[in-house]
Short mmCIF file of C-alpha atoms in Angstrom, two decimals:
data_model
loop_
_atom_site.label_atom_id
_atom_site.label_comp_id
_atom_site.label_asym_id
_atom_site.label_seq_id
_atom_site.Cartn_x
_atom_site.Cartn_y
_atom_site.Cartn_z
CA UNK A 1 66.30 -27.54 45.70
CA UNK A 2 70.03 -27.55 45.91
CA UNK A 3 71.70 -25.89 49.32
CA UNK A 4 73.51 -22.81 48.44
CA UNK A 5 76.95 -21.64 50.09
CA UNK A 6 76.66 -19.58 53.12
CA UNK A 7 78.88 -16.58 51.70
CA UNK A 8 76.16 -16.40 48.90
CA UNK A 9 72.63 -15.83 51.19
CA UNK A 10 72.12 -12.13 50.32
CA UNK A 11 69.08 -10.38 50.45
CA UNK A 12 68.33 -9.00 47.01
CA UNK A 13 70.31 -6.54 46.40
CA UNK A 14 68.62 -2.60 46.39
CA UNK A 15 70.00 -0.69 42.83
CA UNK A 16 72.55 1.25 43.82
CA UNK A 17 73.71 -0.63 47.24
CA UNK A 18 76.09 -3.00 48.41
CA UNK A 19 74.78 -6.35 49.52
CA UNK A 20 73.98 -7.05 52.94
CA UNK A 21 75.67 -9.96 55.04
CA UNK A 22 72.84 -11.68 56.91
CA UNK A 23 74.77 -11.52 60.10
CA UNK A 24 75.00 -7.59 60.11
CA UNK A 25 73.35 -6.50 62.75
CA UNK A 26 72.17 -2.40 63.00
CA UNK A 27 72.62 -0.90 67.14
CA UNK A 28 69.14 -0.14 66.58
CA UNK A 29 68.15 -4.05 66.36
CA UNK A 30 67.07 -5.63 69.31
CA UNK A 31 69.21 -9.04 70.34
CA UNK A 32 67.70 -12.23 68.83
CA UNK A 33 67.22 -10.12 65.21
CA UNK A 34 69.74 -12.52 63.53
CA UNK A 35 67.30 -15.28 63.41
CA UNK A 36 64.84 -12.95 62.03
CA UNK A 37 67.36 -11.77 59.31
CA UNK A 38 68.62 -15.06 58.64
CA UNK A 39 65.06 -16.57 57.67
CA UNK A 40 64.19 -13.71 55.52
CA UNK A 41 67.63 -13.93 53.81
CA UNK A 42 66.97 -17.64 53.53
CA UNK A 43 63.86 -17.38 51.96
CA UNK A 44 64.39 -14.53 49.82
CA UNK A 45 67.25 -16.52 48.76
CA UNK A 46 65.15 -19.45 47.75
CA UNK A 47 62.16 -17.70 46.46
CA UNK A 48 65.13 -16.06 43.63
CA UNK A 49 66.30 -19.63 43.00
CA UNK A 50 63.25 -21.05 42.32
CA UNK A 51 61.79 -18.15 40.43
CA UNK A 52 65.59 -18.66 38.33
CA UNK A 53 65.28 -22.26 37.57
CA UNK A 54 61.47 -21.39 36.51
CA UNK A 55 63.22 -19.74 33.40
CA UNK A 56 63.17 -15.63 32.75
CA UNK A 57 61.07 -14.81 35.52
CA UNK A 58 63.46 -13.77 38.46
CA UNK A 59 63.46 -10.14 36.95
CA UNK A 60 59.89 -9.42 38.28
CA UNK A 61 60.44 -9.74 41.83
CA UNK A 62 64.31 -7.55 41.62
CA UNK A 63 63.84 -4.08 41.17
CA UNK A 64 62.96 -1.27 43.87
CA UNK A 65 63.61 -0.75 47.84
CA UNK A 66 66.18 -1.37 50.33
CA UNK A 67 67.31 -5.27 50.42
CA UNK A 68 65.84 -6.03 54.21
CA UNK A 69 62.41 -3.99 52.16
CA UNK A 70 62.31 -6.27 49.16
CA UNK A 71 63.04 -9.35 50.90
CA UNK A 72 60.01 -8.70 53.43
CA UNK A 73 58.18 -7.92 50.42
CA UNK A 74 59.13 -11.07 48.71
CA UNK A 75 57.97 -13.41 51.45
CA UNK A 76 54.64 -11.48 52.12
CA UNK A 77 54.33 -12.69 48.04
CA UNK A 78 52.86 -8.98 47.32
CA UNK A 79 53.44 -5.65 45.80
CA UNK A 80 57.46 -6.88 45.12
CA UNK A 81 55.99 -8.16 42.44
CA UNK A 82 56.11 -6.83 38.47
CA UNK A 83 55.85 -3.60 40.60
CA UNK A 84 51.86 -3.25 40.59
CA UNK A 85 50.07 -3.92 43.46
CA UNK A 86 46.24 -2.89 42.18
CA UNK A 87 44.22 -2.91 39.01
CA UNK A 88 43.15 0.45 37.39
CA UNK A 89 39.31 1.62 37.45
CA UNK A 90 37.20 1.13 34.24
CA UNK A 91 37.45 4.21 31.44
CA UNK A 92 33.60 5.87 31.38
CA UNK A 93 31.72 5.43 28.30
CA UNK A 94 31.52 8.10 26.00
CA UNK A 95 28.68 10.71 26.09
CA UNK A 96 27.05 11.98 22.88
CA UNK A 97 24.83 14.89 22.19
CA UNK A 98 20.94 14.29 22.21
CA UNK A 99 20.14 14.58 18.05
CA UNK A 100 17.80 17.55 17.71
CA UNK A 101 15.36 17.61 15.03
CA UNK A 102 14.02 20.59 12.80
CA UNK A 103 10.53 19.98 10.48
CA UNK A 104 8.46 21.84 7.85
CA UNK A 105 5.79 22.26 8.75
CA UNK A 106 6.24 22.90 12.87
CA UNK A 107 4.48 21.18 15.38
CA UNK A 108 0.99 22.28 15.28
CA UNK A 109 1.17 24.21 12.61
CA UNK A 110 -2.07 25.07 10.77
CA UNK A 111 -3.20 26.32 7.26
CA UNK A 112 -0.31 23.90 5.81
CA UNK A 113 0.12 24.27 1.93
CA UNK A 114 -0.22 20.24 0.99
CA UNK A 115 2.09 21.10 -2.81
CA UNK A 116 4.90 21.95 -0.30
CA UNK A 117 7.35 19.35 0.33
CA UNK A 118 7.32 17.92 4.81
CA UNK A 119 11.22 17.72 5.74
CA UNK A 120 12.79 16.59 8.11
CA UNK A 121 16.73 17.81 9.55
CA UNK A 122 18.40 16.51 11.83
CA UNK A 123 21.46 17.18 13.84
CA UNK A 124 24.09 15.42 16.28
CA UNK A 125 22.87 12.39 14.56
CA UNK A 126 21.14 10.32 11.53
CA UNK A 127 17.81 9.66 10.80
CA UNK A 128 16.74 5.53 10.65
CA UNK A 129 13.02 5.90 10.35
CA UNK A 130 10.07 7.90 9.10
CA UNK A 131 6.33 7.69 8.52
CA UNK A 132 3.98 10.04 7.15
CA UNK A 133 0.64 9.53 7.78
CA UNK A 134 -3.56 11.08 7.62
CA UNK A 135 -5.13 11.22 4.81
CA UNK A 136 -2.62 8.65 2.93
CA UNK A 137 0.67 7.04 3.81
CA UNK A 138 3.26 9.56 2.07
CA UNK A 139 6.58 8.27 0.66
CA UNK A 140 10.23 10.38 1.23
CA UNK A 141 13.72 10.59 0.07
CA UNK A 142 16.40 10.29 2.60
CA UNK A 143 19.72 12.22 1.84
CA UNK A 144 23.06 10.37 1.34
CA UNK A 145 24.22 11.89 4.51
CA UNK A 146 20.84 10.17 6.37
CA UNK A 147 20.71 13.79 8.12
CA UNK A 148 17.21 15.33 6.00
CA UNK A 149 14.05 13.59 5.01
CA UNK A 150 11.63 14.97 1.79
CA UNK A 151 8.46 14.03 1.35
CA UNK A 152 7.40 13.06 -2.45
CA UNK A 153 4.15 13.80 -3.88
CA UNK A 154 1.52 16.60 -2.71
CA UNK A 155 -0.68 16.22 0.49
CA UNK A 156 -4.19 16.02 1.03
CA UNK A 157 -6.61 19.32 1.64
CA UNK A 158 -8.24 19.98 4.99
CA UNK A 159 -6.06 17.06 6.26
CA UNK A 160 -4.55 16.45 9.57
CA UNK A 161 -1.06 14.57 9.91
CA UNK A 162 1.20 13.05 12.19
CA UNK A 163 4.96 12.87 11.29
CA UNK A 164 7.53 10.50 13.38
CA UNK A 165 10.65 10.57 12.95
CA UNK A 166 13.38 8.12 14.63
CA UNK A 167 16.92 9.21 14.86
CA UNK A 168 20.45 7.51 16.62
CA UNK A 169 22.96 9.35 18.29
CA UNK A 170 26.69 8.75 17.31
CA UNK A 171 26.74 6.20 19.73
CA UNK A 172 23.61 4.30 18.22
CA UNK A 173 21.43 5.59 21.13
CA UNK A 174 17.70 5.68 19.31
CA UNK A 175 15.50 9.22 19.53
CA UNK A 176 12.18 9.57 18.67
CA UNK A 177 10.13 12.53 17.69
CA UNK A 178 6.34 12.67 16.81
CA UNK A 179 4.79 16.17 14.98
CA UNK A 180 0.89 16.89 13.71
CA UNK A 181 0.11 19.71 11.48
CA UNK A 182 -3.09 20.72 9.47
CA UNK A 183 -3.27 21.27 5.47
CA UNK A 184 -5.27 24.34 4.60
CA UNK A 185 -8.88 24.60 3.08
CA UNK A 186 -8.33 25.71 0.03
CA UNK A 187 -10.97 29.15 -0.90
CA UNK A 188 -11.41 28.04 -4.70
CA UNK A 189 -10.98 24.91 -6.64
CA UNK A 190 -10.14 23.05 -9.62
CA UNK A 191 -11.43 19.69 -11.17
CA UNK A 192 -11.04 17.81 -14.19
CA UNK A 193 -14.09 18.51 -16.65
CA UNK A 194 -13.64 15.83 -19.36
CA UNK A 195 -10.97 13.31 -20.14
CA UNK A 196 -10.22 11.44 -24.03
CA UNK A 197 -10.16 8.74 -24.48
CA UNK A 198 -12.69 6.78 -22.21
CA UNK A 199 -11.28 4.30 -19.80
CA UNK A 200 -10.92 0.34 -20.92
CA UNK A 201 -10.97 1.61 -24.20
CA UNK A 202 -9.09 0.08 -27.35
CA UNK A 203 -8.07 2.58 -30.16
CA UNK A 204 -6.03 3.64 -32.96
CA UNK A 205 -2.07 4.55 -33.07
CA UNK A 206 -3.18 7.84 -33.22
CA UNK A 207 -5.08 8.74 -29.93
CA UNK A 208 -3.67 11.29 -27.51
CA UNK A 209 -4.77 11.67 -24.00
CA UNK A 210 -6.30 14.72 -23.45
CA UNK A 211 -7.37 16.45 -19.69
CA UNK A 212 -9.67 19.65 -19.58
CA UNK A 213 -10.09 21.47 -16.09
CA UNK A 214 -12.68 23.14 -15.21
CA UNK A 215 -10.73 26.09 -15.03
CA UNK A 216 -7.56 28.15 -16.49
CA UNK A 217 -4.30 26.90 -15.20
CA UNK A 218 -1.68 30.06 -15.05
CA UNK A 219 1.33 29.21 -16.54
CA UNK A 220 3.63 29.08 -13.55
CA UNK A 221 2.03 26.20 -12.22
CA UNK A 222 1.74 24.07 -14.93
CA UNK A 223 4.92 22.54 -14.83
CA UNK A 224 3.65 21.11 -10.99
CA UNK A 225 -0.03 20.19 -12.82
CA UNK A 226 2.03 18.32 -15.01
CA UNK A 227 4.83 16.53 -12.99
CA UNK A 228 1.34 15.18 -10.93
CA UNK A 229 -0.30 13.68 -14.39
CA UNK A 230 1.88 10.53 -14.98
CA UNK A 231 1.51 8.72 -18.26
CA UNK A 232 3.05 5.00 -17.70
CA UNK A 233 2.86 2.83 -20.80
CA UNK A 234 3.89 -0.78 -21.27
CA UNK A 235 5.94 -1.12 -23.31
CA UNK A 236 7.66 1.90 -22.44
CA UNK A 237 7.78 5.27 -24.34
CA UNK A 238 8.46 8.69 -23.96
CA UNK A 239 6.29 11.64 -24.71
CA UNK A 240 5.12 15.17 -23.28
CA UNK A 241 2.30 17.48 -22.02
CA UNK A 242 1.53 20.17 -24.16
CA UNK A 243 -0.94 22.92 -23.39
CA UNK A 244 -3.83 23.49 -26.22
CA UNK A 245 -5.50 25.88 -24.39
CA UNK A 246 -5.02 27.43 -21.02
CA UNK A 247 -7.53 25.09 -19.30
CA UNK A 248 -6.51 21.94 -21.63
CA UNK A 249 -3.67 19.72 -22.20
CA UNK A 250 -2.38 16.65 -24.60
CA UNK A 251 0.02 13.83 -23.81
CA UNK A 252 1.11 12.41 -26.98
CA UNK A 253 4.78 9.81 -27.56
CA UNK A 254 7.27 11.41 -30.31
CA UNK A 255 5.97 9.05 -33.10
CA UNK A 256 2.13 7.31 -33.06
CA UNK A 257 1.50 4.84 -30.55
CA UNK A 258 3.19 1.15 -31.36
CA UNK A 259 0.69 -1.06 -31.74
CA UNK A 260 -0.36 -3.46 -28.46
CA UNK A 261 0.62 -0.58 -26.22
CA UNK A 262 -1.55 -0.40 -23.10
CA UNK A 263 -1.54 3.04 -21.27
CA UNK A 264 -2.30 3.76 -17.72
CA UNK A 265 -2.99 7.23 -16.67
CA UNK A 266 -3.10 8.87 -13.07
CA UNK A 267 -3.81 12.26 -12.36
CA UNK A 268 -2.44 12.81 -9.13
CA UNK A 269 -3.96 16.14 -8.48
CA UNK A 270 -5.79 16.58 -5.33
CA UNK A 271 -3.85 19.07 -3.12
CA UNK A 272 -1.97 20.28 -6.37
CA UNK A 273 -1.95 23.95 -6.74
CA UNK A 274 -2.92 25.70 -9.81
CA UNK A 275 -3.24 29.18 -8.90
CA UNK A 276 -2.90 31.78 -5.94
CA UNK A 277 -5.46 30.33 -4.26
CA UNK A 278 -6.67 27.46 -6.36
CA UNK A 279 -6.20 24.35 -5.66
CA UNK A 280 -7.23 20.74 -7.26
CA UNK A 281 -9.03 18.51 -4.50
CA UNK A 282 -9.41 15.01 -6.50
CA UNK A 283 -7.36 12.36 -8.11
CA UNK A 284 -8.28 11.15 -11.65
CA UNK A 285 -7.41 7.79 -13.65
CA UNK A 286 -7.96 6.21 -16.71
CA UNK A 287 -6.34 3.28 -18.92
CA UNK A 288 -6.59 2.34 -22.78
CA UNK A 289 -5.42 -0.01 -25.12
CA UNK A 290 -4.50 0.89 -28.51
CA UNK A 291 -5.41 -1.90 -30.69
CA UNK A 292 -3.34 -4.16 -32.44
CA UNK A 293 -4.28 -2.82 -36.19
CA UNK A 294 -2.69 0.14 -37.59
CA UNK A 295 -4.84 1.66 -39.55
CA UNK A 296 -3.73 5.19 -41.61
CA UNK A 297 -5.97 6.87 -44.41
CA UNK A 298 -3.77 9.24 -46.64
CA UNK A 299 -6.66 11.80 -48.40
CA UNK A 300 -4.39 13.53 -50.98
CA UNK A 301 -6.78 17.06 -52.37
CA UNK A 302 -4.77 17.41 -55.51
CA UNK A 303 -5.25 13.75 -56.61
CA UNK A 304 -8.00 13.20 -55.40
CA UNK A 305 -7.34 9.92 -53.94
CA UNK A 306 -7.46 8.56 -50.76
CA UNK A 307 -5.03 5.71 -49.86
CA UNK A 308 -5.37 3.45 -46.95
CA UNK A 309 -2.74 1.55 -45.22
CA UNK A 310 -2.77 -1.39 -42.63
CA UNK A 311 0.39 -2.02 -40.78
CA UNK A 312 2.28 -0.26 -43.42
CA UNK A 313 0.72 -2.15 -46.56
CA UNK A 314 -1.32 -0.36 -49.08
CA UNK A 315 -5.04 -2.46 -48.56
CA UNK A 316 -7.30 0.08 -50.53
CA UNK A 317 -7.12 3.18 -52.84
CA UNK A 318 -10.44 4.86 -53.39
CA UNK A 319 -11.47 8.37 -55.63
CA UNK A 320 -12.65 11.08 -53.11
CA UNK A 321 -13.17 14.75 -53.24
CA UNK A 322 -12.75 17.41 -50.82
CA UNK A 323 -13.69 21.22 -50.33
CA UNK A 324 -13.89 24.12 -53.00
CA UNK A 325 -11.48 26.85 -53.33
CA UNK A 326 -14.21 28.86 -51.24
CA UNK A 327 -11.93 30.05 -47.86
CA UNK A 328 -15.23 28.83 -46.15
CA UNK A 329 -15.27 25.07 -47.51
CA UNK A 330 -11.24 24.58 -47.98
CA UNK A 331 -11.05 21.49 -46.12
CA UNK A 332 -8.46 21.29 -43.48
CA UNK A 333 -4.96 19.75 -43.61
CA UNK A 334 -3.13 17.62 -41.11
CA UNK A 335 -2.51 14.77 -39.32
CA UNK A 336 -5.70 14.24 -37.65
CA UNK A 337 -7.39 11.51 -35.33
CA UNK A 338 -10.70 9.76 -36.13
CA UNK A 339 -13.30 11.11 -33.16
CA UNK A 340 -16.39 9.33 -33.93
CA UNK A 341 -18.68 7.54 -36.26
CA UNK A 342 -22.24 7.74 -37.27
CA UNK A 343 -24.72 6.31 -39.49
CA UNK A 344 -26.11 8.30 -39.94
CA UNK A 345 -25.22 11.74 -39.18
CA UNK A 346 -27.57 14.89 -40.05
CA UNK A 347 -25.79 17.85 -41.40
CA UNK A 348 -27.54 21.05 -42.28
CA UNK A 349 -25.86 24.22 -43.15
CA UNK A 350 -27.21 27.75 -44.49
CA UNK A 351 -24.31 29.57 -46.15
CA UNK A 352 -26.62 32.44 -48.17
CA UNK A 353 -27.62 32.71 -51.78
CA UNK A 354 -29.43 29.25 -51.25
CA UNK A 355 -26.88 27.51 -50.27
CA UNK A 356 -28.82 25.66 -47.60
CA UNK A 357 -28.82 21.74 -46.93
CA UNK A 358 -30.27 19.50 -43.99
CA UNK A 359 -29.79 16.03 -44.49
CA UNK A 360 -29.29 12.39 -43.04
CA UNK A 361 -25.38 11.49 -44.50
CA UNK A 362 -24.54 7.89 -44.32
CA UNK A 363 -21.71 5.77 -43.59
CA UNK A 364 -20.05 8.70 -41.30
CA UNK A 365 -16.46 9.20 -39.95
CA UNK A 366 -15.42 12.46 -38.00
CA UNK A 367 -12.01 13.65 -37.78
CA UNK A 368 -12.31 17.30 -36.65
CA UNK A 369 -15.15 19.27 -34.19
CA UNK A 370 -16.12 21.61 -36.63
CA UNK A 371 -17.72 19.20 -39.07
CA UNK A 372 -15.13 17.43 -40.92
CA UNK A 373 -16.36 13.86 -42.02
CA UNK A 374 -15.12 10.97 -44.58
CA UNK A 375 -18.68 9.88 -45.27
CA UNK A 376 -21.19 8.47 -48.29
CA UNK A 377 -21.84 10.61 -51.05
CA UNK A 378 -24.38 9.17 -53.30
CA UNK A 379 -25.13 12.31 -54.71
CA UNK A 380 -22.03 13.77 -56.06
CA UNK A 381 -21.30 13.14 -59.57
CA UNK A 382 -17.52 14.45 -59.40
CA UNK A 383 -16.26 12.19 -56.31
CA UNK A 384 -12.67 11.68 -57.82
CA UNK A 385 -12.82 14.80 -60.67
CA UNK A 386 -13.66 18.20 -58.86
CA UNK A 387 -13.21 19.39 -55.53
CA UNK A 388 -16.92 20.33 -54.52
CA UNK A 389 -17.83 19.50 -51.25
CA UNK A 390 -18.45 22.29 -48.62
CA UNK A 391 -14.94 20.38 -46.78
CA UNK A 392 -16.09 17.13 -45.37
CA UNK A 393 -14.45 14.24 -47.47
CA UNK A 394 -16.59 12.81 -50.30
CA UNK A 395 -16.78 9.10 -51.30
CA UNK A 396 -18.67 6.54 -53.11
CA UNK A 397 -21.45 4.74 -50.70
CA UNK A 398 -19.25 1.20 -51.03
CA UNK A 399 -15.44 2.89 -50.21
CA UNK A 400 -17.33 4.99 -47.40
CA UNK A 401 -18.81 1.77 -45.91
CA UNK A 402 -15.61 -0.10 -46.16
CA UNK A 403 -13.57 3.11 -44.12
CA UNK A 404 -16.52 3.20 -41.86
CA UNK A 405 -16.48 -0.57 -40.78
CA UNK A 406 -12.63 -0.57 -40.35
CA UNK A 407 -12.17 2.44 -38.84
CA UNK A 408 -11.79 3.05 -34.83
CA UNK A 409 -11.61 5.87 -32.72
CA UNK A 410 -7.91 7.18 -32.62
CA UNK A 411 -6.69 5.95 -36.43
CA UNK A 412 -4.78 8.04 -38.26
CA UNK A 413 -6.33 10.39 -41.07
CA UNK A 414 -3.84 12.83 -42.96
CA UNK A 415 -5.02 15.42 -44.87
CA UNK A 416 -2.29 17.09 -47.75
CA UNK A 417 -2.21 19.61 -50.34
CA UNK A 418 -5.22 22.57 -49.38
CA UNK A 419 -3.90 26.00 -47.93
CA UNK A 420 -5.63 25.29 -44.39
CA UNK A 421 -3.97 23.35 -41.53
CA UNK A 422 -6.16 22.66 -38.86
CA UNK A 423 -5.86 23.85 -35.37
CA UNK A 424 -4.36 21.26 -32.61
CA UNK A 425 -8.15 22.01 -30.69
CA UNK A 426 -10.39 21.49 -33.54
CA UNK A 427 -9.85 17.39 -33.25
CA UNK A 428 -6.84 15.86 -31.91
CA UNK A 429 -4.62 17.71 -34.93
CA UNK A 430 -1.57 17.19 -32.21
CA UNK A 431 0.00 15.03 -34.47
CA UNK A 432 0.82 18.22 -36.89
CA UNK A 433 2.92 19.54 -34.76
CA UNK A 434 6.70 18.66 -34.77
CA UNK A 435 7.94 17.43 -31.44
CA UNK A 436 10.62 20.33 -30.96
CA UNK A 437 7.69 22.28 -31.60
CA UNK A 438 5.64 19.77 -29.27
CA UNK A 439 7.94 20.10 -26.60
CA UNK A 440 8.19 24.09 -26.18
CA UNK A 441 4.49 23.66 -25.09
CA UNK A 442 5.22 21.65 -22.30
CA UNK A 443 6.35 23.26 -18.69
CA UNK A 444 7.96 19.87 -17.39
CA UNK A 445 9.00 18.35 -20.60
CA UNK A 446 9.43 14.72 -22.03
CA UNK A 447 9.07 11.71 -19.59
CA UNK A 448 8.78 8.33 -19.30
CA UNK A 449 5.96 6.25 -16.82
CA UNK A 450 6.38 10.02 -15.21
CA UNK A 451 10.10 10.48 -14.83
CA UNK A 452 11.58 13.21 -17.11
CA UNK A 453 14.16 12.26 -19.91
CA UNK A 454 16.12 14.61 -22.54
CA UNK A 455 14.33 15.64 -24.68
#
C-alpha cells in the first residue's frame, strides 16, 4: 500500500464539516489522546485507500456522523457500513377466509324429493371435489366459476345419502364437508305396464317404441317422464316422444328407421315424479335391431292392387280387395306397422241380418288392434274387382303366403284412397302423422341418444 503525505491523514470527513487535523486536540481530551487519534486517522485513512483502489466501493463506508464517529465506526468494520446495521423480520403470510358451504337438501334433512336436483354453493373459495353416493353413485355439473355443484339425473326413493364436498381457500388451503339426507317414501306409484317391441328383437323400418304406465301421467310432468326415457341409436338419429294417450307414449325418428340400426332404450324412471304424489320407483330397458330388409306393402283401395317394395325396388304386385262402402267395414287408411302373424287366425263376427261368420283364416298378417289383417281369401271371387270384405285386406292363398313368409313385425303397410284414417292407438298408425304434427305431442321435444336438438 503506498504511504500517504502527512498533511493528507484526515478522518473522513462528516457532510457539512471541515476536516479534522489528527493533531487537534479538544481541552476535554485527556494527555496521551494523540496516539489514539493518530491510529484511528491512520487506519481510517487506509481502510478509504484500500476500499478506493478496490474500484467504486469507497462510497459505502462515507456518509453520516462526525469524522472522530465514522472513523471509530470504520475500524470496528460495523454499522459505517452501506448504512444498515440489521436485517428486517419476515412479512406474515396471508390469511384467507374459511370457504363456507350451502347444500340442497340440508344436513339431515328428511322426506327429500329424489326429481329435485342436490347442489352444492360455495363461498370464499372453489369447489375441487364431489361425490354423491347411497343408493347409486350420482354424476354433477360443476359451474364455470367452480363455486356450485348440480346433481344430474333423479335420486332413488326411500334412500339415504351422503354428500362430500371438498373445497380450497384462495390460498389453496383444502376444506372438507360431509352431509346425509333421506329421499321420501313416495304414498302412490307408477310402473311401466307393457313395452313394444320385445327386447333382442329384429324388426321392420317401421317399428316405434312404445311405453304404457300403469297409470295417467298429468301433463306437467311429462316433459320430466320424458327427458328420463333416453332413446340412443347407432347410427345416430333424431326423433321424439309423443303422447297417444295419457298413460302411453311413442318414440319414433322423423323418417322410418334406416336399415341396420340397433336401438337401445333406458327408462330411467325410478324416483321420477309423475304426479302430486306419484312417483315411478323402477328403471326399465330394452334394445332392438331393425333388420337389414326394408320391406313396404303399398295396398291402393281404388286399384285394387297391392304393391310391394324391397329396399326401394318393386319385387311383387298382387290383386287385393278391401272393405265395402258400409261406414262399419271401410277399411282404414294410413301408414301402419305390421303387429303380428298367424296361421291361422279365427275371426268371427255377428253384424245382424245374418251377417255372421266364425272361421279359421289362413296365411294371416295384422296391422291394426281392431282386426285389420292382409290374409288368404280362398273364398272371394272378386279379390282384385269389388271391394267386399268386412275391412281386413283380401288376397289370393299364393300372394297371401308370399306377404306372410316375408313379412316381420314392424314393416311398413300403407293403406290409400278409403275415407277412414286410422287412429295412432289402434296399431302403431304413428307414422300418419306429420312430424310438425309429431312434435306438438311431445313435452321435451326432438333428441338425439337423449340430448334435445331443434326441432
Amino acid at each position: 500500500m503506498p504511504v500517504l503525505p502527512a498533511a493528507t491523514y484526515f478522518t473522513a470527513p462528516a457532510p457539512n464539516h471541515a476536516p479534522v487535523p489528527y493533531a487537534a486536540q479538544s481541552a476535554s481530551e485527556p494527555p496521551g489522546s494523540f496516539t489514539r487519534v493518530h491510529r484511528r486517522g491512520i487506519i481510517a485513512a487506509g481502510s478509504l485507500l484500500g476500499l478506493a483502489a478496490l474500484g467504486g466501493v469507497a462510497a459505502a463506508v462515507t456518509g453520516s456522523g462526525s469524522g472522530r464517529r465514522n472513523a471509530g465506526s470504520g475500524a470496528g468494520g460495523g454499522s459505517g457500513v452501506a448504512g444498515t446495521g440489521s436485517s428486517a423480520s419476515p412479512s406474515p403470510s396471508p390469511t384467507y377466509p374459511a370457504p363456507s358451504f350451502t347444500t340442497v337438501p340440508a344436513n339431515g334433512e328428511s322426506g327429500v324429493d329424489p326429481s329435485k336436483p342436490v347442489t352444492v354453493t360455495v363461498a370464499n373459495g372453489t369447489i375441487t371435489s364431489v361425490q354423491l353416493s347411497g343408493g347409486q353413485e350420482t354424476s354433477g355439473t360443476l359451474s364455470g366459476d367452480k363455486s356450485t355443484w348440480t346433481s344430474n339425473g333423479v335420486l332413488h326413493l326411500s334412500t339415504s345419502y351422503q354428500l362430500q364436498i371438498q373445497a380450497a381457500d384462495k390460498g389453496g388451503k383444502s376444506v372438507t364437508k360431509t352431509i346425509s339426507f333421506a329421499t321420501l317414501k313416495p304414498s302412490a306409484t307408477i310402473g311401466v305396464l307393457e313395452m313394444w317391441p320385445g327386447s333382442s328383437v329384429t324388426v321392420g323400418v317401421g317399428q316405434p317404441i312404445r311405453v304404457q304406465f300403469t297409470n295417467y301421467v298429468p301433463g306437467a310432468y311429462r316433459a320430466d317422464v320424458e327427458k328420463a326415457c333416453v332413446v340412443s341409436t347407432n347410427p345416430p338419429v333424431a326423433g321424439a316422444w309423443h303422447w297417444v294417450d295419457s298413460d302411453t307414449m311413442d318414440w319414433r325418428p322423423q323418417d322410418f328407421w334406416q336399415t341396420g340400426t340397433h336401438v337401445t332404450v333406458a327408462l330411467g324412471l325410478s324416483g321420477v315424479r309423475a304426479g302430486q304424489h306419484q312417483y315411478f320407483i323402477r328403471d326399465h330397458s330394452l334394445d332392438f335391431t331393425v333388420r337389414d330388409t326394408d320391406l313396404r306393402l303399398i295396398v291402393d283401395t281404388k286399384q285394387f292392387k297391392a304393391t310391394a317394395y324391397q329396399n326401394g325396388q318393386v319385387v311383387r304386385t298382387f290383386p287385393i280387395d278391401t272393405g265395402t262402402n258400409d261406414p262399419r267395414f271401410i277399411t282404414w287408411s294410413g301408414t301402419l306397422a305390421v303387429l303380428d302373424k298367424g296361421n291361422p287366425v279365427e275371426m268371427k263376427g255377428d253384424y245382424g241380418n245374418g251377417d255372421k261368420y266364425d272361421e279359421l283364416v289362413t296365411w294371416a298378417t295384422q296391422i291394426t288392434y281392431s282386426g285389420t289383417y292382409v290374409h288368404a281369401a280362398p273364398w272371394d271371387g272378386q279379390i282384385g274387382q269389388v271391394n267386399s270384405s268386412h275391412g281386413c285386406i283380401h288376397a289370393r292363398t299364393s300372394d297371401a303366403t308370399w306377404f306372410y313368409n316375408l313379412a316381420h313385425i314392424g314393416d311398413v303397410v300403407q293403406v290409400t284412397g278409403t275415407s277412414k284414417t286410422v287412429a295412432l292407438t289402434n296399431g302403431f298408425g304413428d307414422w300418419t302423422t306429420s312430424w310438425s304434427s309429431w312434435l306438438s305431442g311431445s313435452a321435451y321435444g326432438a333428441t338425439i341418444g337423449g340430448k334435445p336438438v331443434s326441432g
